Coordinates of C-alpha atoms and ligand atoms in Angstrom, one line a residue:
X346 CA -13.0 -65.0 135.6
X347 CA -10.9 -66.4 132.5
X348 CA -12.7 -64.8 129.7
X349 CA -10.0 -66.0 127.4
X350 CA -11.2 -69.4 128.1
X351 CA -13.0 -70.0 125.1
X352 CA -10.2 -69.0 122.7
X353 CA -8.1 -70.6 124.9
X354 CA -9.9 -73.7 125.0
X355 CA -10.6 -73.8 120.8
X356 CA -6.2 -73.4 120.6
X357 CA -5.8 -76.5 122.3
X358 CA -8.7 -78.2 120.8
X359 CA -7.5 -77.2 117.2
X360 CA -4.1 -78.2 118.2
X361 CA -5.1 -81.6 119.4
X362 CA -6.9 -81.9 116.1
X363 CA -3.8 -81.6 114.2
X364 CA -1.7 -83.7 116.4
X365 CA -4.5 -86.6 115.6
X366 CA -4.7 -86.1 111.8
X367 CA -1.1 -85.7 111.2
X368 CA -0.8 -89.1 113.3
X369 CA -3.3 -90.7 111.1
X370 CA -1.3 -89.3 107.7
X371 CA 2.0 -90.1 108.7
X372 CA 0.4 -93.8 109.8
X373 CA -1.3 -94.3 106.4
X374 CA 1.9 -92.8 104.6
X375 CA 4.0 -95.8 106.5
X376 CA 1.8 -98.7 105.5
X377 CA 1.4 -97.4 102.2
X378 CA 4.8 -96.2 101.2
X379 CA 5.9 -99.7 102.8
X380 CA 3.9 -101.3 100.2
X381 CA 5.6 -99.7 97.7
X382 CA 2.5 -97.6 96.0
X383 CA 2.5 -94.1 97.3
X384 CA 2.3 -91.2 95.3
X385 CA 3.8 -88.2 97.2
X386 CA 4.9 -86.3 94.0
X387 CA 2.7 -84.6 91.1
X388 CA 2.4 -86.0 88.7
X389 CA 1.0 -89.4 88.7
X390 CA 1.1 -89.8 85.3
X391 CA 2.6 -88.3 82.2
X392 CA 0.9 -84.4 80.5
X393 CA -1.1 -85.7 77.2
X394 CA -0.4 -82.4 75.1
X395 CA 2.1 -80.3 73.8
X396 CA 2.0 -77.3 76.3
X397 CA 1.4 -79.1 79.4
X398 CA 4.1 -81.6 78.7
X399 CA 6.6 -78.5 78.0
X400 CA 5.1 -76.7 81.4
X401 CA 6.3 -79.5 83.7
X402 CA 9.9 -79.0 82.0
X403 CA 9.0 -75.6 83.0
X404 CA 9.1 -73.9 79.5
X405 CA 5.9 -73.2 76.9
X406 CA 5.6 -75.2 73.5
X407 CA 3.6 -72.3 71.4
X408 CA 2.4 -71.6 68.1
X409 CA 2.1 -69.2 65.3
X410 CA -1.5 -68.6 64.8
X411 CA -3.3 -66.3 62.2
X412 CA -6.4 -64.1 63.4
X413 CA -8.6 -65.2 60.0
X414 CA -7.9 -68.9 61.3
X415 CA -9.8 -68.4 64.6
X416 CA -13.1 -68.9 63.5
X417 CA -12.3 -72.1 62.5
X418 CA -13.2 -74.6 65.1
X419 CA -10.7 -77.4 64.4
X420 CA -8.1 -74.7 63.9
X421 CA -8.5 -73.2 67.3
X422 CA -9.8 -76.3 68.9
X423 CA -6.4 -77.5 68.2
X424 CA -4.5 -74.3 68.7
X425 CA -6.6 -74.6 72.3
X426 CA -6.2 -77.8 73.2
X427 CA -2.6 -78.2 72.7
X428 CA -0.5 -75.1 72.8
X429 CA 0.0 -72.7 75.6
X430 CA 1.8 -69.5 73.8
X431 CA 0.8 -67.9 70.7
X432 CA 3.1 -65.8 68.1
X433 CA 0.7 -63.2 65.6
X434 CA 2.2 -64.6 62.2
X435 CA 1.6 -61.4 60.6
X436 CA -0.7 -59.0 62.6
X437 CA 2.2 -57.2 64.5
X438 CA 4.0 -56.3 61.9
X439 CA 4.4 -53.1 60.8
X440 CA 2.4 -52.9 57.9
X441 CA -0.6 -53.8 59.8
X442 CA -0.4 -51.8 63.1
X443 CA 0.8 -49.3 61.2
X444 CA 0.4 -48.8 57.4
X445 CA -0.4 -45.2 57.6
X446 CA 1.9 -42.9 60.1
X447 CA 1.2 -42.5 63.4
X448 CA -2.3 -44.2 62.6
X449 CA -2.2 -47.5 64.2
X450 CA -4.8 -50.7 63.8
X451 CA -4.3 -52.9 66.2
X452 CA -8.0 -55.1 65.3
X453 CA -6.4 -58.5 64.0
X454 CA -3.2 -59.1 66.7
X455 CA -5.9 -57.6 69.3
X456 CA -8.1 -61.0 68.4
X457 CA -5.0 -63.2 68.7
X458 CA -4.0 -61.7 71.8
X459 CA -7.4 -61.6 73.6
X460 CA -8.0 -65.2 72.4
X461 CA -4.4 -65.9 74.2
X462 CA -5.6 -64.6 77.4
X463 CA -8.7 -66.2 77.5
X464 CA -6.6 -69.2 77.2
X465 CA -3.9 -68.1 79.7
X466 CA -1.3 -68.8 77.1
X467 CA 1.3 -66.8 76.7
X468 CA 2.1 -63.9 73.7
X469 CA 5.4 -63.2 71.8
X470 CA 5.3 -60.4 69.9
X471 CA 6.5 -60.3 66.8
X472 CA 7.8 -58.1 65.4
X473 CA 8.5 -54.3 66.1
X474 CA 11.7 -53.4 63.6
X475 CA 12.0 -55.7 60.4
X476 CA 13.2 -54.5 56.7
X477 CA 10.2 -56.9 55.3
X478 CA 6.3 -56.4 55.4
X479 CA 7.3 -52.2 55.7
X480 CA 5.1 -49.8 54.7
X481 CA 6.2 -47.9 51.9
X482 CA 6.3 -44.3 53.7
X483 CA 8.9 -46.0 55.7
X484 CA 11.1 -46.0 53.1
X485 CA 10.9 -42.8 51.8
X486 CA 11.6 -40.9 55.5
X487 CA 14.8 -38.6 55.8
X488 CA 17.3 -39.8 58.8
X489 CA 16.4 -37.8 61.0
X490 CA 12.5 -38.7 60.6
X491 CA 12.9 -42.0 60.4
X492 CA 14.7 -42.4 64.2
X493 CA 11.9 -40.6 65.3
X494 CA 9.3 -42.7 63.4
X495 CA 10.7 -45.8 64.7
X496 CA 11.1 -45.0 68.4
X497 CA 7.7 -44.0 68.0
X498 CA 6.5 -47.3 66.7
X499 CA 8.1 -49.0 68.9
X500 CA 6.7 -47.5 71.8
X501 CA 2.9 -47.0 70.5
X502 CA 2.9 -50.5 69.7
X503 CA 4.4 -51.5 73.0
X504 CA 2.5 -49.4 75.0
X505 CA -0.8 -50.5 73.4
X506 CA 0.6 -54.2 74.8
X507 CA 1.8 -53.5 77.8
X508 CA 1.8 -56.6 80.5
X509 CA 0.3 -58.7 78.0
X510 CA 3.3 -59.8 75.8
X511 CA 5.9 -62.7 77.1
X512 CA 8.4 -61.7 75.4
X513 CA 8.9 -59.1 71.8
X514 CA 11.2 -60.2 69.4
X515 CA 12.4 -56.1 68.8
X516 CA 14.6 -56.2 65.9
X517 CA 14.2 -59.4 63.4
X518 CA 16.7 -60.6 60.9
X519 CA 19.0 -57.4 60.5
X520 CA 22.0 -59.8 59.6
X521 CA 22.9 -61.1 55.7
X522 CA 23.5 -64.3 55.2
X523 CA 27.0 -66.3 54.2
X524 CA 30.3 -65.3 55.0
X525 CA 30.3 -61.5 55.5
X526 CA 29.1 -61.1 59.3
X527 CA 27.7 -58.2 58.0
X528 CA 24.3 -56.0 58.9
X529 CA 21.3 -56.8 56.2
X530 CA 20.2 -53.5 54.2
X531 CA 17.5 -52.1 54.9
X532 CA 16.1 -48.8 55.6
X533 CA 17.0 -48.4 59.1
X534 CA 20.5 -49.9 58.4
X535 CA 21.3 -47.8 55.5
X536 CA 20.1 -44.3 57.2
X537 CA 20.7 -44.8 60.8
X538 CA 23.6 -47.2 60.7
X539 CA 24.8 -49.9 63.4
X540 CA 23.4 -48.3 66.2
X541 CA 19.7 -48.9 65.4
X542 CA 19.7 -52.2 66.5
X543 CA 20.8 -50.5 70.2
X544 CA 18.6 -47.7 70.0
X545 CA 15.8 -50.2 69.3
X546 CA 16.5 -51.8 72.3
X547 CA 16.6 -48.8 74.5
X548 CA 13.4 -47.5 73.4
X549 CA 11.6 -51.2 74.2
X550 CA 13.2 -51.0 77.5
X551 CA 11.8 -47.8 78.4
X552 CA 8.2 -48.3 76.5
X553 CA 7.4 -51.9 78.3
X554 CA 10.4 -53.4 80.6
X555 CA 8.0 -56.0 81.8
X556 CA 8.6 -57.5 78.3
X557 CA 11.9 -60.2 77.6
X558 CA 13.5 -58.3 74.6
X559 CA 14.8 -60.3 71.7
X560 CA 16.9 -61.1 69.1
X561 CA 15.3 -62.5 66.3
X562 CA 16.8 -64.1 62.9
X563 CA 17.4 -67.6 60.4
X564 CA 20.5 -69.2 59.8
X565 CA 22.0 -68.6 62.9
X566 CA 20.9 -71.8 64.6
X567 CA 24.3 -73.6 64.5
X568 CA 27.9 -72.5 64.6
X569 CA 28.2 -70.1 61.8
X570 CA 29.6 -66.6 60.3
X571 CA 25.9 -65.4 60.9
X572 CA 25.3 -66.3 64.3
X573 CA 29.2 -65.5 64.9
X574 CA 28.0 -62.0 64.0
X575 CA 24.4 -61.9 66.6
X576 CA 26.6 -63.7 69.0
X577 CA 29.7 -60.7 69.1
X578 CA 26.6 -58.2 68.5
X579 CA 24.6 -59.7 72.0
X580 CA 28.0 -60.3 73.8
X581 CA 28.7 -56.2 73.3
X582 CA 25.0 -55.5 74.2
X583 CA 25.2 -57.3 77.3
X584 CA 29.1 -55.8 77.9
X585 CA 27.7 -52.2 77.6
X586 CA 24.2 -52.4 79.5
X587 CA 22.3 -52.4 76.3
X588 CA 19.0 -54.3 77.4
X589 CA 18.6 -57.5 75.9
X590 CA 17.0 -60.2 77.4
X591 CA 16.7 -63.4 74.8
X592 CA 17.9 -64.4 71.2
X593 CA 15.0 -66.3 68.6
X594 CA 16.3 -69.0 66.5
X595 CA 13.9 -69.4 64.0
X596 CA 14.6 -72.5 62.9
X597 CA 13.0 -73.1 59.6
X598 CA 14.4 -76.6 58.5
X599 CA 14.9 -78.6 55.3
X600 CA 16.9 -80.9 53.2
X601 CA 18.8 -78.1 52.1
X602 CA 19.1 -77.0 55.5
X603 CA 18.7 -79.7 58.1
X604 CA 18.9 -79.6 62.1
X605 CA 22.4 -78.5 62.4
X606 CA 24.7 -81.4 64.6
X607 CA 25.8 -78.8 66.5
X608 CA 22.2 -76.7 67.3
X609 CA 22.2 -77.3 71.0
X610 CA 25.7 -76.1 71.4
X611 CA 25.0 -73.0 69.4
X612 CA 21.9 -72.4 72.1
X613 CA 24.4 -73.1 74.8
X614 CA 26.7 -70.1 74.0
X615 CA 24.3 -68.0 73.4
X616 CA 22.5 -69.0 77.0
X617 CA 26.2 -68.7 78.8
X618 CA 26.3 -65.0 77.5
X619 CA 23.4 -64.6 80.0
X620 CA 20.4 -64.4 77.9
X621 CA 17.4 -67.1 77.4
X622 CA 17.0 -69.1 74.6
X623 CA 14.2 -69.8 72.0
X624 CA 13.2 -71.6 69.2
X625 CA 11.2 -69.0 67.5
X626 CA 9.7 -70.2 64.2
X627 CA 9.8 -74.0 63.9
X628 CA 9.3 -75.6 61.1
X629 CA 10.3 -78.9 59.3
X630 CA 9.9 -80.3 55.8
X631 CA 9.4 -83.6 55.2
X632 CA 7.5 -86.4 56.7
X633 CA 7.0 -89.7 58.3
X634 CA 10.4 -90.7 60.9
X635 CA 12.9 -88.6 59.0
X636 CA 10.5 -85.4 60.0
X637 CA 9.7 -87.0 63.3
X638 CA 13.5 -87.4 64.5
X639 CA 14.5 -84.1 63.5
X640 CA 11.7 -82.7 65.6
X641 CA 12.7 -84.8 68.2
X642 CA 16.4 -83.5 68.1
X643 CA 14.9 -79.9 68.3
X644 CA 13.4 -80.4 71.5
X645 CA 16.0 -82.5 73.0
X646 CA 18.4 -79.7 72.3
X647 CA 15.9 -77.0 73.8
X648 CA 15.5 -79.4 77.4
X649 CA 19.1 -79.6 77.4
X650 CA 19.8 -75.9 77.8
X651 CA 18.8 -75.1 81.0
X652 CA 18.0 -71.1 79.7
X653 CA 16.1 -72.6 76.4
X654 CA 12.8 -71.3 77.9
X655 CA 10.2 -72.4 74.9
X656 CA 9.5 -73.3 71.7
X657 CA 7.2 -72.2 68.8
X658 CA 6.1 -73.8 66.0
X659 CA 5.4 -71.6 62.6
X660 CA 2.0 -72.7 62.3
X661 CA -0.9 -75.2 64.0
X662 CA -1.4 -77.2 60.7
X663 CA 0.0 -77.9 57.0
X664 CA -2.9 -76.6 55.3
X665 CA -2.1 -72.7 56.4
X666 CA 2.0 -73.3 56.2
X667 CA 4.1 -70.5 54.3
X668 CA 5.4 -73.5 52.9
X669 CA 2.1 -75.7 52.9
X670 CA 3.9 -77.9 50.3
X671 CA 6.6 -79.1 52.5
X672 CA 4.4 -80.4 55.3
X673 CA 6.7 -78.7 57.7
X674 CA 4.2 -79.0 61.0
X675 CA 2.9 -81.0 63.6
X676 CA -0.8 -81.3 62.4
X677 CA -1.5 -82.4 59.1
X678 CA -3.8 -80.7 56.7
X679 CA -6.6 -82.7 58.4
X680 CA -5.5 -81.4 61.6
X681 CA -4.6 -84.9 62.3
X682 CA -1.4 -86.0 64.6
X683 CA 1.7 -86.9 62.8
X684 CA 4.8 -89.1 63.5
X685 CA 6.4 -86.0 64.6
X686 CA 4.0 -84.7 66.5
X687 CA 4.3 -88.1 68.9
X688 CA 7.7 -88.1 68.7
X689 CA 7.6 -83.6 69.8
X690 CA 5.0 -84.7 73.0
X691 CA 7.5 -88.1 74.1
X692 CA 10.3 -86.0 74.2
X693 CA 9.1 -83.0 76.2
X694 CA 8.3 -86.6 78.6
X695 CA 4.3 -86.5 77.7
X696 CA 2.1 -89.5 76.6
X697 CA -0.7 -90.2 74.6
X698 CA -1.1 -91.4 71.1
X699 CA 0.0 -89.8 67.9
X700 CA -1.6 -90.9 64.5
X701 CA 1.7 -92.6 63.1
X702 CA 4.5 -93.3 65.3
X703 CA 7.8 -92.0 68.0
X704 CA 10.0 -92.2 65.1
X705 CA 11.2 -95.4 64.1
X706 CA 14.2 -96.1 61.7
X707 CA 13.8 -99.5 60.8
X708 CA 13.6 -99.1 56.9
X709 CA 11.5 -101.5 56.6
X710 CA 8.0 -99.8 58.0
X711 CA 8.6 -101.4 61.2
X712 CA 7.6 -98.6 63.6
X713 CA 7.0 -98.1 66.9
X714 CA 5.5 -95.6 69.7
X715 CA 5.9 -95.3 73.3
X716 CA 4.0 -93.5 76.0
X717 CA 5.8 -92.8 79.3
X718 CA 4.1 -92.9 82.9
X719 CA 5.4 -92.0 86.2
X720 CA 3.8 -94.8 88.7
X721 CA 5.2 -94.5 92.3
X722 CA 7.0 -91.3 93.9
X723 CA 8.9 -91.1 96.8
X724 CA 10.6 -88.1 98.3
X725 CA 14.0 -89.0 96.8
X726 CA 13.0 -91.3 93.7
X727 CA 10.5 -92.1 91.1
X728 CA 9.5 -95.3 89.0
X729 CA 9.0 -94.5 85.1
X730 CA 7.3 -97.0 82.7
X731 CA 7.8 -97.0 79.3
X732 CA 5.4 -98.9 77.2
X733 CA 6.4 -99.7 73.6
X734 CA 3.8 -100.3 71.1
X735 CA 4.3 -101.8 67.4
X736 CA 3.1 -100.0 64.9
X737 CA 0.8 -101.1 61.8
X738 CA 3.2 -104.0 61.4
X739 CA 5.2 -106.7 63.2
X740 CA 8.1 -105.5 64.6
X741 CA 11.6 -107.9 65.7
X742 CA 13.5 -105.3 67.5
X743 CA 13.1 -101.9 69.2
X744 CA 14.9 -99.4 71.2
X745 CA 14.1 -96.6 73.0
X746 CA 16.4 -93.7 75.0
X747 CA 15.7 -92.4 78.1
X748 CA 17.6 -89.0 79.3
X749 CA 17.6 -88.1 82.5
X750 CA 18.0 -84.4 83.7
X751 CA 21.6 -84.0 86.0
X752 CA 21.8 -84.9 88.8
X753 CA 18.8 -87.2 88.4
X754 CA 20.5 -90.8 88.0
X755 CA 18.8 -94.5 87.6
X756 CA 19.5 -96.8 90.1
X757 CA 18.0 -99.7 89.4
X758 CA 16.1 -101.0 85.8
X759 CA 13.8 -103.8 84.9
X760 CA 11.7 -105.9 81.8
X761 CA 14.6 -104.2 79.2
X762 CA 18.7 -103.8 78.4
X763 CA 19.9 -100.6 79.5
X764 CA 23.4 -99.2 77.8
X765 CA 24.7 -96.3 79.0
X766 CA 26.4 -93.1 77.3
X767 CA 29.7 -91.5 79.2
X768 CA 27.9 -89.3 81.1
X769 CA 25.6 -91.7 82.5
X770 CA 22.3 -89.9 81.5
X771 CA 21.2 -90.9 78.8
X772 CA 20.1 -95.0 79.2
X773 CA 19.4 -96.6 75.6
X774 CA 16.5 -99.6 77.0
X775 CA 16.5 -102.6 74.5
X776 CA 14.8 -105.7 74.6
X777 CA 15.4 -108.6 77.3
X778 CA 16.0 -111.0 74.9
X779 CA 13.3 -111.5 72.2
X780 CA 12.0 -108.0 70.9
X781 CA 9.3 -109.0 68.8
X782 CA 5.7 -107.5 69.0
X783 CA 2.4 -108.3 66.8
X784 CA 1.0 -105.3 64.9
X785 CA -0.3 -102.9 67.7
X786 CA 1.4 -105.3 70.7
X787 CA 3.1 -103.8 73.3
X788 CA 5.8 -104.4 76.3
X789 CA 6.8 -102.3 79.0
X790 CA 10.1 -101.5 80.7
X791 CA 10.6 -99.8 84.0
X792 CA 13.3 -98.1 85.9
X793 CA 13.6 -96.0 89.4
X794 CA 15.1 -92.5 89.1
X795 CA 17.3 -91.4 92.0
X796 CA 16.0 -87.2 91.8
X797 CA 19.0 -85.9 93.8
X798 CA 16.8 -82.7 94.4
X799 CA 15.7 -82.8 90.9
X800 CA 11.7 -82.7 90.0
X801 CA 12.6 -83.0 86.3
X802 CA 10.5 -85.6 84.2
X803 CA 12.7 -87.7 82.0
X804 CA 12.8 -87.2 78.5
X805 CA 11.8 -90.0 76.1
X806 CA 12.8 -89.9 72.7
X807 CA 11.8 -91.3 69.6
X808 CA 10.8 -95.4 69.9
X809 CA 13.1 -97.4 66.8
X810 CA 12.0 -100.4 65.6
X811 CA 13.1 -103.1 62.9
Ligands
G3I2384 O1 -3.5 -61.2 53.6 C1 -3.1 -61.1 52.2 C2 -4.3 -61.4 51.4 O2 -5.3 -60.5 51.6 C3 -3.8 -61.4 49.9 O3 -4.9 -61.7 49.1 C4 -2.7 -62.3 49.7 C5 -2.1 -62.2 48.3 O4 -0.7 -62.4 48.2 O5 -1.6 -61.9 50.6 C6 -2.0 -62.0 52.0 O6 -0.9 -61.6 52.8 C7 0.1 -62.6 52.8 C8 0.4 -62.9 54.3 O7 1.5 -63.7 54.5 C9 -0.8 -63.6 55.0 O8 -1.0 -64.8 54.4 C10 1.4 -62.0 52.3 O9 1.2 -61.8 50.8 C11 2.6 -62.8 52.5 O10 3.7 -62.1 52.1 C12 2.7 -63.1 54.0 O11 3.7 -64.0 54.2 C13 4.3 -64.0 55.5 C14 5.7 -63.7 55.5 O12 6.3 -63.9 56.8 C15 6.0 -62.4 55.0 O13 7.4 -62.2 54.9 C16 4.0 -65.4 56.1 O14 2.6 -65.6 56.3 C17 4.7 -65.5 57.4 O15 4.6 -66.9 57.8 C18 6.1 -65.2 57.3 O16 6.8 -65.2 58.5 C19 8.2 -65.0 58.6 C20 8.5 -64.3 59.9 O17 7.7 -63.2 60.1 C21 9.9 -64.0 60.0 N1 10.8 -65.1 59.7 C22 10.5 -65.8 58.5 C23 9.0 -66.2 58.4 C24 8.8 -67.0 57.2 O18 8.9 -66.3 56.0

């Protein structure tokens, strides 16, 4: 007697199952895919917030958040909805885990972090070895004491954080600015010399080396004597085996101190010394288009460096700003959207709706948004939408860019004007003819992306109107 019969007998009719569904699927795929309205490809339509929109470019869009600010439910209603990584503005430093030696309080960047992992969002850690925000018996250690005292710091706080930080940014801003190249003084650079910044290094290795391990500092986000210096300083790390995993551009920006042209290069070489990238501390003063297209070069450059693998911005609204006057964030005082922030989520390739608009240049108020959708997928290609919407006037012109991630390329456009840069990815889309729009009218354009093996989303930058 068979007694395998009954197995045997389920096999075939599970197999015959199969045979029959996959039929049906791969019948229903035909008729539909020859219809032209499949989806087969996530995601049908673009992210609607900050983080998710940076998660399908693969990298986080975070925030710096303050522990008092929790309790406040716009505050972390926003933080929540919109961010998915979180920097402690001030509760890792070492004046409050550690005002008192060898006595550590970790209450306030516990909250933050516990509210992070509730959220799944990810934690930088900032910051272990800094010559601001020290306690004062820092200062007044011999040499000797001091190595020890920051090893020990180091690897308490580490410890304490262990599996639960992204990435620590170990040593922050240990280089002067101008000319000179040289190291910042400060106690550790004064009694312990050069090497701290290695030693610091070593000891974070050895305390947590499931933590990235950063570089952290100002000025150095284009080509200059100060980022010269962190550059020769990360290009000996990595030469010698000194573990170093990523370099922080803080990237605190104003009229004084714009977006440099060359920002995205600067990333660049730092990436080809084989570290990541990040944009550590972002902030922009100003407002309105000027704000929003600065914002909007930021994150272009960060999606064009393939090792750029987040951003942060130093704050979730104006009102709690180190530099509250200057407006420098995404969320105004009322925690309402601004330009920049539509302008931020349409070029990490989101869509929804800011408050004011994609950044438009016209002069003349004329402004304009867009939101992007992707509304057919096919193994090897996609169709995008762009729809362009006139802002609180009547507009007579527009123009939108479209970049497309190597070795993506668009075969085939319609409803707009596409011009072409030299390389052929970045497609500026202008009217077919007559641009205008009413007040709050809108138009859409469309194009089919060849992927080439590439899932990226295309990146739409800021809408300009006239
Ligand atoms: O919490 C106290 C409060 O109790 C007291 O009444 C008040 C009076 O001054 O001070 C409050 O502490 C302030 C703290 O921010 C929290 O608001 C400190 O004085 C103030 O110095 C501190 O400023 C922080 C600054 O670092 C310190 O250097 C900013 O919030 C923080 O945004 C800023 O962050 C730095 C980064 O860590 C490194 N890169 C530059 C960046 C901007 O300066």
């Amino acid at each position: 007697m068979n007694t395998n019969f009954p197995r045997e007998y389920a096999t075939l009719r599970h197999r015959a199952l199969r045979r029959a569904r996959k039929a049906l699927v791969i019948g229903a795929t035909g008729i539909l895919a020859a219809a032209g309205v499949i989806s087969f490809s996530a995601p049908a339509s673009a992210a609607s917030t900050l983080g998710a929109s940076a998660a399908a470019k693969g990298r986080y869009f975070g925030s710096a958040v303050a522990a008092g600010h929790l309790g406040e439910s716009q505050y972390a209603s926003t933080l929540d909805t919109e961010f998915n990584a979180v920097t402690p503005e001030n509760e890792m430093k070492w004046d409050a885990v550690e005002s008192t030696r060898n006595s550590f309080n970790f209450g306030s960047a516990d909250q933050i972090v516990s509210h992070a992992q509730g959220k799944g969002m990810k934690v930088r850690g900032h910051t272990l070895v800094w010559y601001s925000q020290l306690p004062g018996w820092v200062g007044g250690l011999s040499a000797g004491d001091l190595r020890s005292a920051m090893n020990n710091h180091i690897t308490k706080v580490m410890q304490h954080y262990q599996g639960k930080i992204y990435a620590w940014d170990v040593v922050n801003e240990a280089f002067q600015d101008g000319s000179s190249g040289a190291r910042r003084s400060s106690p550790f650079q004064d009694k312990l010399g050069n090497g701290y910044i290695e030693e610091a290094f070593r000891t974070a290795r050895a305390a947590d080396s499931g933590a990235k391990l950063c570089y952290n500092d100002y000025n150095t986000d284009g080509v200059n004597a100060k980022s010269d210096a962190v550059y020769a300083m990360v290009k000996d790390f990595k030469a010698r085996g000194v573990p170093i995993d990523c370099v922080g551009f803080q990237s605190h920006f104003n009229s004084q101190s714009p977006v440099p042209s060359d920002y995205r290069a600067n990333l660049q070489r730092f990436a080809d010394l084989g570290v990541d990238v990040q944009i550590t501390e972002l902030d922009i003063e100003g407002s309105g288009s000027a704000q929003a297209t600065s914002y909007g070069n930021v994150v272009t450059a960060c999606l064009n460096v393939t090792r750029c693998t987040g951003m942060t911005v130093w704050g979730v609204t104006d009102k709690y700003s180190w530099r509250s006057s200057g407006t420098p964030l995404l969320f105004d005082s009322n925690y309402a959207k601004k330009p920049a922030y539509a302008t931020v989520l349409s070029t990490l390739g989101g869509s929804g709706s800011g408050s004011g608009g994609g950044g438009s240049t016209g002069g003349s108020g004329a402004t304009c948004t867009t939101t992007y959708t992707r509304t057919a997928s096919w193994s090897d290609r996609y169709n995008g939408q762009v729809t362009v919407t006139a802002g609180n006037s009547a507009i007579s012109d527009w123009a939108v860019q479209v970049t497309l991630a190597s070795p993506q390329k668009v075969s085939t456009t319609w409803s707009g004007s596409p011009s072409w840069d030299s390389s052929g990815n970045v497609m500026t889309m202008k009217p077919n003819g007559n641009g205008s729009l009413a007040t709050g009218a809108s138009t859409s354009f469309g194009f089919t992306v060849m992927t080439n093996g590439s899932p990226a989303v295309p990146t739409v930058g800021s809408c300009t109107a006239s």
